[in-house]
Amino acid sequence: MSDTSPQSQQSPRPASSSAVAKTSESESALVTQQGKTTIADTVVSKIAGIATREVSGVHALGGGASRVVGQLRERIPGASTNHSQGVSVEVGERQAAIDLQLVADYGVSIADLAESIRRNVISAVERMTGLDVTEVNIEVQDVFLESEEDKSKDDEPSEPRVK
């Protein structure tokens, strides 16, 4: 008779799982026996900034002063958009932590918005860099009201008042 107990049919998983754990600790997609890949903070912050802007309900990134500087920068001919505005990151050999400052659109559930941002940012950064994102901290600094933009447009008359 053969022994058909569940214990005899199990594969030696404890040994193989510990071997996998040792391999993952010593090697990752960025650190291998063939060499090490280093990813700059600016790369991660740009990816995180673009991924954040892709989420519906995000009006702008950055605090008040950085948004003003960004608007001035965009008016300069030939200047590019600062995709990492409102984003700060810490990047290690295998992990990254991301902090975001943003302005949300009025009426959007901030809790749902934060969850969507985290999901999109983690997915984009991990997929594009191979880094493990340990945290995404979100600071909502303001809520954008459509009427605020209308007031600034009203300050600039579209037609001259006198002819």
C-alpha atoms as an extended CHARMM CRD file, in Angstrom:
* protein
*
       163  EXT
         1         1  MET       CA              0.0000000000        0.0000000000        0.0000000000  PROA      1               0.0000000000
         2         2  SER       CA              1.1190000000        3.4830000000       -0.7300000000  PROA      2               0.0000000000
         3         3  ASP       CA              0.8510000000        6.3070000000        1.7000000000  PROA      3               0.0000000000
         4         4  THR       CA             -1.7850000000        8.7660000000        0.3740000000  PROA      4               0.0000000000
         5         5  SER       CA             -2.0270000000       11.0250000000        3.3770000000  PROA      5               0.0000000000
         6         6  PRO       CA             -2.1010000000       14.7670000000        2.6140000000  PROA      6               0.0000000000
         7         7  GLN       CA              1.3070000000       15.2180000000        4.2080000000  PROA      7               0.0000000000
         8         8  SER       CA              2.9980000000       12.7550000000        1.8800000000  PROA      8               0.0000000000
         9         9  GLN       CA              1.5330000000       14.4520000000       -1.2240000000  PROA      9               0.0000000000
        10        10  GLN       CA              2.7650000000       17.9180000000       -0.3160000000  PROA      10              0.0000000000
        11        11  SER       CA              5.7280000000       19.2560000000       -2.1860000000  PROA      11              0.0000000000
        12        12  PRO       CA              8.6150000000       20.6350000000       -0.1520000000  PROA      12              0.0000000000
        13        13  ARG       CA              7.2160000000       24.1990000000       -0.2080000000  PROA      13              0.0000000000
        14        14  PRO       CA              8.9130000000       25.5180000000        2.9080000000  PROA      14              0.0000000000
        15        15  ALA       CA             12.3550000000       24.9390000000        1.3730000000  PROA      15              0.0000000000
        16        16  SER       CA             11.4070000000       26.4240000000       -1.9970000000  PROA      16              0.0000000000
        17        17  SER       CA              9.5900000000       29.4270000000       -0.5110000000  PROA      17              0.0000000000
        18        18  SER       CA             12.5800000000       30.2670000000        1.6700000000  PROA      18              0.0000000000
        19        19  ALA       CA             14.7970000000       29.9790000000       -1.3970000000  PROA      19              0.0000000000
        20        20  VAL       CA             12.4930000000       32.3960000000       -3.2270000000  PROA      20              0.0000000000
        21        21  ALA       CA             12.6180000000       34.7930000000       -0.2760000000  PROA      21              0.0000000000
        22        22  LYS       CA             16.4240000000       34.7300000000       -0.2940000000  PROA      22              0.0000000000
        23        23  THR       CA             16.4910000000       35.3330000000       -4.0460000000  PROA      23              0.0000000000
        24        24  SER       CA             14.0530000000       38.2560000000       -3.8370000000  PROA      24              0.0000000000
        25        25  GLU       CA             16.0550000000       39.8360000000       -1.0140000000  PROA      25              0.0000000000
        26        26  SER       CA             19.3520000000       39.6620000000       -2.8950000000  PROA      26              0.0000000000
        27        27  GLU       CA             18.0040000000       40.2790000000       -6.4230000000  PROA      27              0.0000000000
        28        28  SER       CA             15.2900000000       42.4400000000       -7.8880000000  PROA      28              0.0000000000
        29        29  ALA       CA             14.5720000000       43.7410000000      -11.3530000000  PROA      29              0.0000000000
        30        30  LEU       CA             16.9050000000       46.6680000000      -10.6090000000  PROA      30              0.0000000000
        31        31  VAL       CA             19.6770000000       44.9080000000       -8.6810000000  PROA      31              0.0000000000
        32        32  THR       CA             20.9480000000       41.7160000000      -10.2800000000  PROA      32              0.0000000000
        33        33  GLN       CA             24.1940000000       39.7960000000      -10.4870000000  PROA      33              0.0000000000
        34        34  GLN       CA             24.8800000000       41.4920000000      -13.8190000000  PROA      34              0.0000000000
        35        35  GLY       CA             24.6040000000       45.0220000000      -12.4340000000  PROA      35              0.0000000000
        36        36  LYS       CA             22.5290000000       47.6920000000      -10.7410000000  PROA      36              0.0000000000
        37        37  THR       CA             20.0140000000       50.1210000000      -12.2680000000  PROA      37              0.0000000000
        38        38  THR       CA             19.5530000000       53.4400000000      -10.5070000000  PROA      38              0.0000000000
        39        39  ILE       CA             16.4620000000       55.5670000000      -11.1090000000  PROA      39              0.0000000000
        40        40  ALA       CA             16.6800000000       59.2940000000      -10.3910000000  PROA      40              0.0000000000
        41        41  ASP       CA             14.1640000000       61.0540000000       -8.1610000000  PROA      41              0.0000000000
        42        42  THR       CA             13.0850000000       63.2820000000      -11.0580000000  PROA      42              0.0000000000
        43        43  VAL       CA             12.0550000000       60.2390000000      -13.1120000000  PROA      43              0.0000000000
        44        44  VAL       CA              9.8000000000       58.9170000000      -10.3520000000  PROA      44              0.0000000000
        45        45  SER       CA              8.3580000000       62.3710000000       -9.6230000000  PROA      45              0.0000000000
        46        46  LYS       CA              7.4770000000       62.9420000000      -13.3050000000  PROA      46              0.0000000000
        47        47  ILE       CA              5.8010000000       59.5500000000      -13.5850000000  PROA      47              0.0000000000
        48        48  ALA       CA              3.8590000000       60.1860000000      -10.3570000000  PROA      48              0.0000000000
        49        49  GLY       CA              2.8600000000       63.6930000000      -11.4850000000  PROA      49              0.0000000000
        50        50  ILE       CA              1.5770000000       62.5190000000      -14.8530000000  PROA      50              0.0000000000
        51        51  ALA       CA             -0.2650000000       59.5740000000      -13.2720000000  PROA      51              0.0000000000
        52        52  THR       CA             -1.8990000000       61.9320000000      -10.7550000000  PROA      52              0.0000000000
        53        53  ARG       CA             -3.0690000000       64.3550000000      -13.4480000000  PROA      53              0.0000000000
        54        54  GLU       CA             -4.6810000000       61.4400000000      -15.3290000000  PROA      54              0.0000000000
        55        55  VAL       CA             -7.1950000000       60.9380000000      -12.4900000000  PROA      55              0.0000000000
        56        56  SER       CA            -10.5190000000       62.7020000000      -12.9450000000  PROA      56              0.0000000000
        57        57  GLY       CA            -11.1670000000       65.1570000000      -10.1060000000  PROA      57              0.0000000000
        58        58  VAL       CA             -7.5980000000       66.4650000000       -9.8410000000  PROA      58              0.0000000000
        59        59  HSD       CA             -7.6530000000       70.1260000000      -10.8050000000  PROA      59              0.0000000000
        60        60  ALA       CA             -3.9700000000       70.9320000000      -10.2940000000  PROA      60              0.0000000000
        61        61  LEU       CA             -0.8490000000       69.7710000000       -8.5120000000  PROA      61              0.0000000000
        62        62  GLY       CA              1.1590000000       71.8350000000       -6.0590000000  PROA      62              0.0000000000
        63        63  GLY       CA              0.5110000000       74.4780000000       -3.4640000000  PROA      63              0.0000000000
        64        64  GLY       CA             -0.5260000000       78.0440000000       -4.2110000000  PROA      64              0.0000000000
        65        65  ALA       CA              2.9680000000       79.4620000000       -4.7850000000  PROA      65              0.0000000000
        66        66  SER       CA              4.1510000000       76.5790000000       -6.9480000000  PROA      66              0.0000000000
        67        67  ARG       CA              1.0090000000       76.8010000000       -9.1060000000  PROA      67              0.0000000000
        68        68  VAL       CA              1.6250000000       80.5320000000       -9.6820000000  PROA      68              0.0000000000
        69        69  VAL       CA              5.2290000000       79.8600000000      -10.6850000000  PROA      69              0.0000000000
        70        70  GLY       CA              4.0400000000       77.0350000000      -12.9440000000  PROA      70              0.0000000000
        71        71  GLN       CA              1.5120000000       79.3150000000      -14.6710000000  PROA      71              0.0000000000
        72        72  LEU       CA              4.1890000000       81.9420000000      -15.2600000000  PROA      72              0.0000000000
        73        73  ARG       CA              6.5720000000       79.3080000000      -16.5850000000  PROA      73              0.0000000000
        74        74  GLU       CA              3.9780000000       78.0260000000      -19.0730000000  PROA      74              0.0000000000
        75        75  ARG       CA              3.5850000000       81.5330000000      -20.5390000000  PROA      75              0.0000000000
        76        76  ILE       CA              7.2370000000       81.6540000000      -21.5340000000  PROA      76              0.0000000000
        77        77  PRO       CA              7.6090000000       80.6340000000      -25.1820000000  PROA      77              0.0000000000
        78        78  GLY       CA              9.4100000000       77.3160000000      -25.5120000000  PROA      78              0.0000000000
        79        79  ALA       CA              9.0230000000       76.4450000000      -21.8320000000  PROA      79              0.0000000000
        80        80  SER       CA              7.7820000000       73.0070000000      -20.9310000000  PROA      80              0.0000000000
        81        81  THR       CA              5.2390000000       71.9500000000      -18.3250000000  PROA      81              0.0000000000
        82        82  ASN       CA              6.7140000000       70.9500000000      -14.9790000000  PROA      82              0.0000000000
        83        83  HSD       CA              5.2330000000       67.4680000000      -14.5450000000  PROA      83              0.0000000000
        84        84  SER       CA              6.7380000000       67.0470000000      -11.0840000000  PROA      84              0.0000000000
        85        85  GLN       CA              5.1560000000       70.1920000000       -9.6120000000  PROA      85              0.0000000000
        86        86  GLY       CA              3.5610000000       69.3010000000       -6.2740000000  PROA      86              0.0000000000
        87        87  VAL       CA              5.3690000000       65.9530000000       -6.1190000000  PROA      87              0.0000000000
        88        88  SER       CA              8.1950000000       64.9940000000       -3.7910000000  PROA      88              0.0000000000
        89        89  VAL       CA              9.7370000000       61.5500000000       -3.6740000000  PROA      89              0.0000000000
        90        90  GLU       CA             12.2940000000       59.4670000000       -1.8370000000  PROA      90              0.0000000000
        91        91  VAL       CA             13.8660000000       56.7860000000       -3.9980000000  PROA      91              0.0000000000
        92        92  GLY       CA             16.0260000000       53.9370000000       -2.7420000000  PROA      92              0.0000000000
        93        93  GLU       CA             17.5390000000       50.9730000000       -4.5620000000  PROA      93              0.0000000000
        94        94  ARG       CA             14.3020000000       48.9880000000       -4.4950000000  PROA      94              0.0000000000
        95        95  GLN       CA             11.5910000000       51.2380000000       -3.0300000000  PROA      95              0.0000000000
        96        96  ALA       CA             10.0230000000       54.6500000000       -3.4490000000  PROA      96              0.0000000000
        97        97  ALA       CA              7.8200000000       56.8360000000       -1.2390000000  PROA      97              0.0000000000
        98        98  ILE       CA              5.7580000000       59.6120000000       -2.8390000000  PROA      98              0.0000000000
        99        99  ASP       CA              4.1540000000       62.7750000000       -1.3990000000  PROA      99              0.0000000000
       100       100  LEU       CA              1.6060000000       64.7270000000       -3.4530000000  PROA      100             0.0000000000
       101       101  GLN       CA              0.0820000000       68.1730000000       -2.9690000000  PROA      101             0.0000000000
       102       102  LEU       CA             -2.9950000000       68.9130000000       -5.0420000000  PROA      102             0.0000000000
       103       103  VAL       CA             -6.1480000000       70.8900000000       -5.6200000000  PROA      103             0.0000000000
       104       104  ALA       CA             -9.3110000000       68.8160000000       -6.0180000000  PROA      104             0.0000000000
       105       105  ASP       CA            -12.3500000000       69.7480000000       -8.0820000000  PROA      105             0.0000000000
       106       106  TYR       CA            -15.3510000000       70.7640000000       -5.9910000000  PROA      106             0.0000000000
       107       107  GLY       CA            -17.9430000000       68.0220000000       -5.5810000000  PROA      107             0.0000000000
       108       108  VAL       CA            -15.5380000000       65.1080000000       -5.8700000000  PROA      108             0.0000000000
       109       109  SER       CA            -15.3300000000       62.6460000000       -2.9790000000  PROA      109             0.0000000000
       110       110  ILE       CA            -11.8390000000       63.3140000000       -1.6310000000  PROA      110             0.0000000000
       111       111  ALA       CA            -11.5650000000       59.8130000000       -0.1210000000  PROA      111             0.0000000000
       112       112  ASP       CA            -12.4280000000       58.2100000000       -3.4860000000  PROA      112             0.0000000000
       113       113  LEU       CA            -10.1200000000       60.6300000000       -5.2900000000  PROA      113             0.0000000000
       114       114  ALA       CA             -7.2200000000       59.7420000000       -2.9770000000  PROA      114             0.0000000000
       115       115  GLU       CA             -7.8410000000       56.0180000000       -3.5000000000  PROA      115             0.0000000000
       116       116  SER       CA             -7.8920000000       56.4530000000       -7.2940000000  PROA      116             0.0000000000
       117       117  ILE       CA             -4.7200000000       58.5500000000       -7.2350000000  PROA      117             0.0000000000
       118       118  ARG       CA             -2.8870000000       55.9930000000       -5.0840000000  PROA      118             0.0000000000
       119       119  ARG       CA             -3.9530000000       53.1300000000       -7.3390000000  PROA      119             0.0000000000
       120       120  ASN       CA             -2.9040000000       54.9630000000      -10.5350000000  PROA      120             0.0000000000
       121       121  VAL       CA              0.3950000000       56.2900000000       -9.1640000000  PROA      121             0.0000000000
       122       122  ILE       CA              1.4680000000       52.9690000000       -7.6330000000  PROA      122             0.0000000000
       123       123  SER       CA              0.5690000000       51.1050000000      -10.8090000000  PROA      123             0.0000000000
       124       124  ALA       CA              2.4320000000       53.5330000000      -13.0930000000  PROA      124             0.0000000000
       125       125  VAL       CA              5.5720000000       53.8400000000      -10.9610000000  PROA      125             0.0000000000
       126       126  GLU       CA              5.8910000000       50.1090000000      -10.2670000000  PROA      126             0.0000000000
       127       127  ARG       CA              5.2110000000       49.1710000000      -13.8960000000  PROA      127             0.0000000000
       128       128  MET       CA              7.6060000000       51.7020000000      -15.3940000000  PROA      128             0.0000000000
       129       129  THR       CA             10.4510000000       51.5700000000      -12.8780000000  PROA      129             0.0000000000
       130       130  GLY       CA             10.3050000000       48.2080000000      -11.1260000000  PROA      130             0.0000000000
       131       131  LEU       CA             10.4500000000       50.0040000000       -7.7700000000  PROA      131             0.0000000000
       132       132  ASP       CA              8.1630000000       48.9250000000       -4.9350000000  PROA      132             0.0000000000
       133       133  VAL       CA              6.0510000000       51.9380000000       -3.8920000000  PROA      133             0.0000000000
       134       134  THR       CA              5.8010000000       51.8130000000       -0.1010000000  PROA      134             0.0000000000
       135       135  GLU       CA              3.4630000000       54.7910000000        0.3560000000  PROA      135             0.0000000000
       136       136  VAL       CA              1.6830000000       57.5890000000       -1.4560000000  PROA      136             0.0000000000
       137       137  ASN       CA              0.7860000000       60.4690000000        0.8750000000  PROA      137             0.0000000000
       138       138  ILE       CA             -1.7450000000       62.9570000000       -0.4680000000  PROA      138             0.0000000000
       139       139  GLU       CA             -2.2910000000       66.4770000000        0.8300000000  PROA      139             0.0000000000
       140       140  VAL       CA             -5.3770000000       68.1930000000       -0.5900000000  PROA      140             0.0000000000
       141       141  GLN       CA             -4.5540000000       71.8820000000       -0.2110000000  PROA      141             0.0000000000
       142       142  ASP       CA             -7.6020000000       73.4370000000       -1.8280000000  PROA      142             0.0000000000
       143       143  VAL       CA            -10.8600000000       72.7860000000       -3.6230000000  PROA      143             0.0000000000
       144       144  PHE       CA            -11.3630000000       74.3770000000       -7.0240000000  PROA      144             0.0000000000
       145       145  LEU       CA            -14.6640000000       76.1360000000       -7.6470000000  PROA      145             0.0000000000
       146       146  GLU       CA            -15.7010000000       76.8160000000      -11.2310000000  PROA      146             0.0000000000
       147       147  SER       CA            -16.8980000000       80.2970000000      -10.1710000000  PROA      147             0.0000000000
       148       148  GLU       CA            -13.3250000000       81.2400000000       -9.1040000000  PROA      148             0.0000000000
       149       149  GLU       CA            -12.1280000000       80.8610000000      -12.6880000000  PROA      149             0.0000000000
       150       150  ASP       CA            -15.1140000000       82.8300000000      -13.9930000000  PROA      150             0.0000000000
       151       151  LYS       CA            -14.2500000000       85.7720000000      -11.6930000000  PROA      151             0.0000000000
       152       152  SER       CA            -10.7180000000       86.0050000000      -13.0550000000  PROA      152             0.0000000000
       153       153  LYS       CA            -12.0770000000       86.0120000000      -16.6160000000  PROA      153             0.0000000000
       154       154  ASP       CA            -14.5470000000       88.7870000000      -15.6970000000  PROA      154             0.0000000000
       155       155  ASP       CA            -11.6580000000       90.9840000000      -14.5660000000  PROA      155             0.0000000000
       156       156  GLU       CA            -10.4050000000       91.0670000000      -18.1480000000  PROA      156             0.0000000000
       157       157  PRO       CA            -13.0290000000       92.7440000000      -20.3530000000  PROA      157             0.0000000000
       158       158  SER       CA            -13.5450000000       90.8830000000      -23.6120000000  PROA      158             0.0000000000
       159       159  GLU       CA            -14.7300000000       94.0170000000      -25.4460000000  PROA      159             0.0000000000
       160       160  PRO       CA            -13.5340000000       97.5580000000      -24.9300000000  PROA      160             0.0000000000
       161       161  ARG       CA            -15.9650000000       99.6530000000      -22.8940000000  PROA      161             0.0000000000
       162       162  VAL       CA            -15.4100000000      102.7430000000      -25.0040000000  PROA      162             0.0000000000
       163       163  LYS       CA            -14.8490000000      103.1910000000      -28.7160000000  PROA      163             0.0000000000
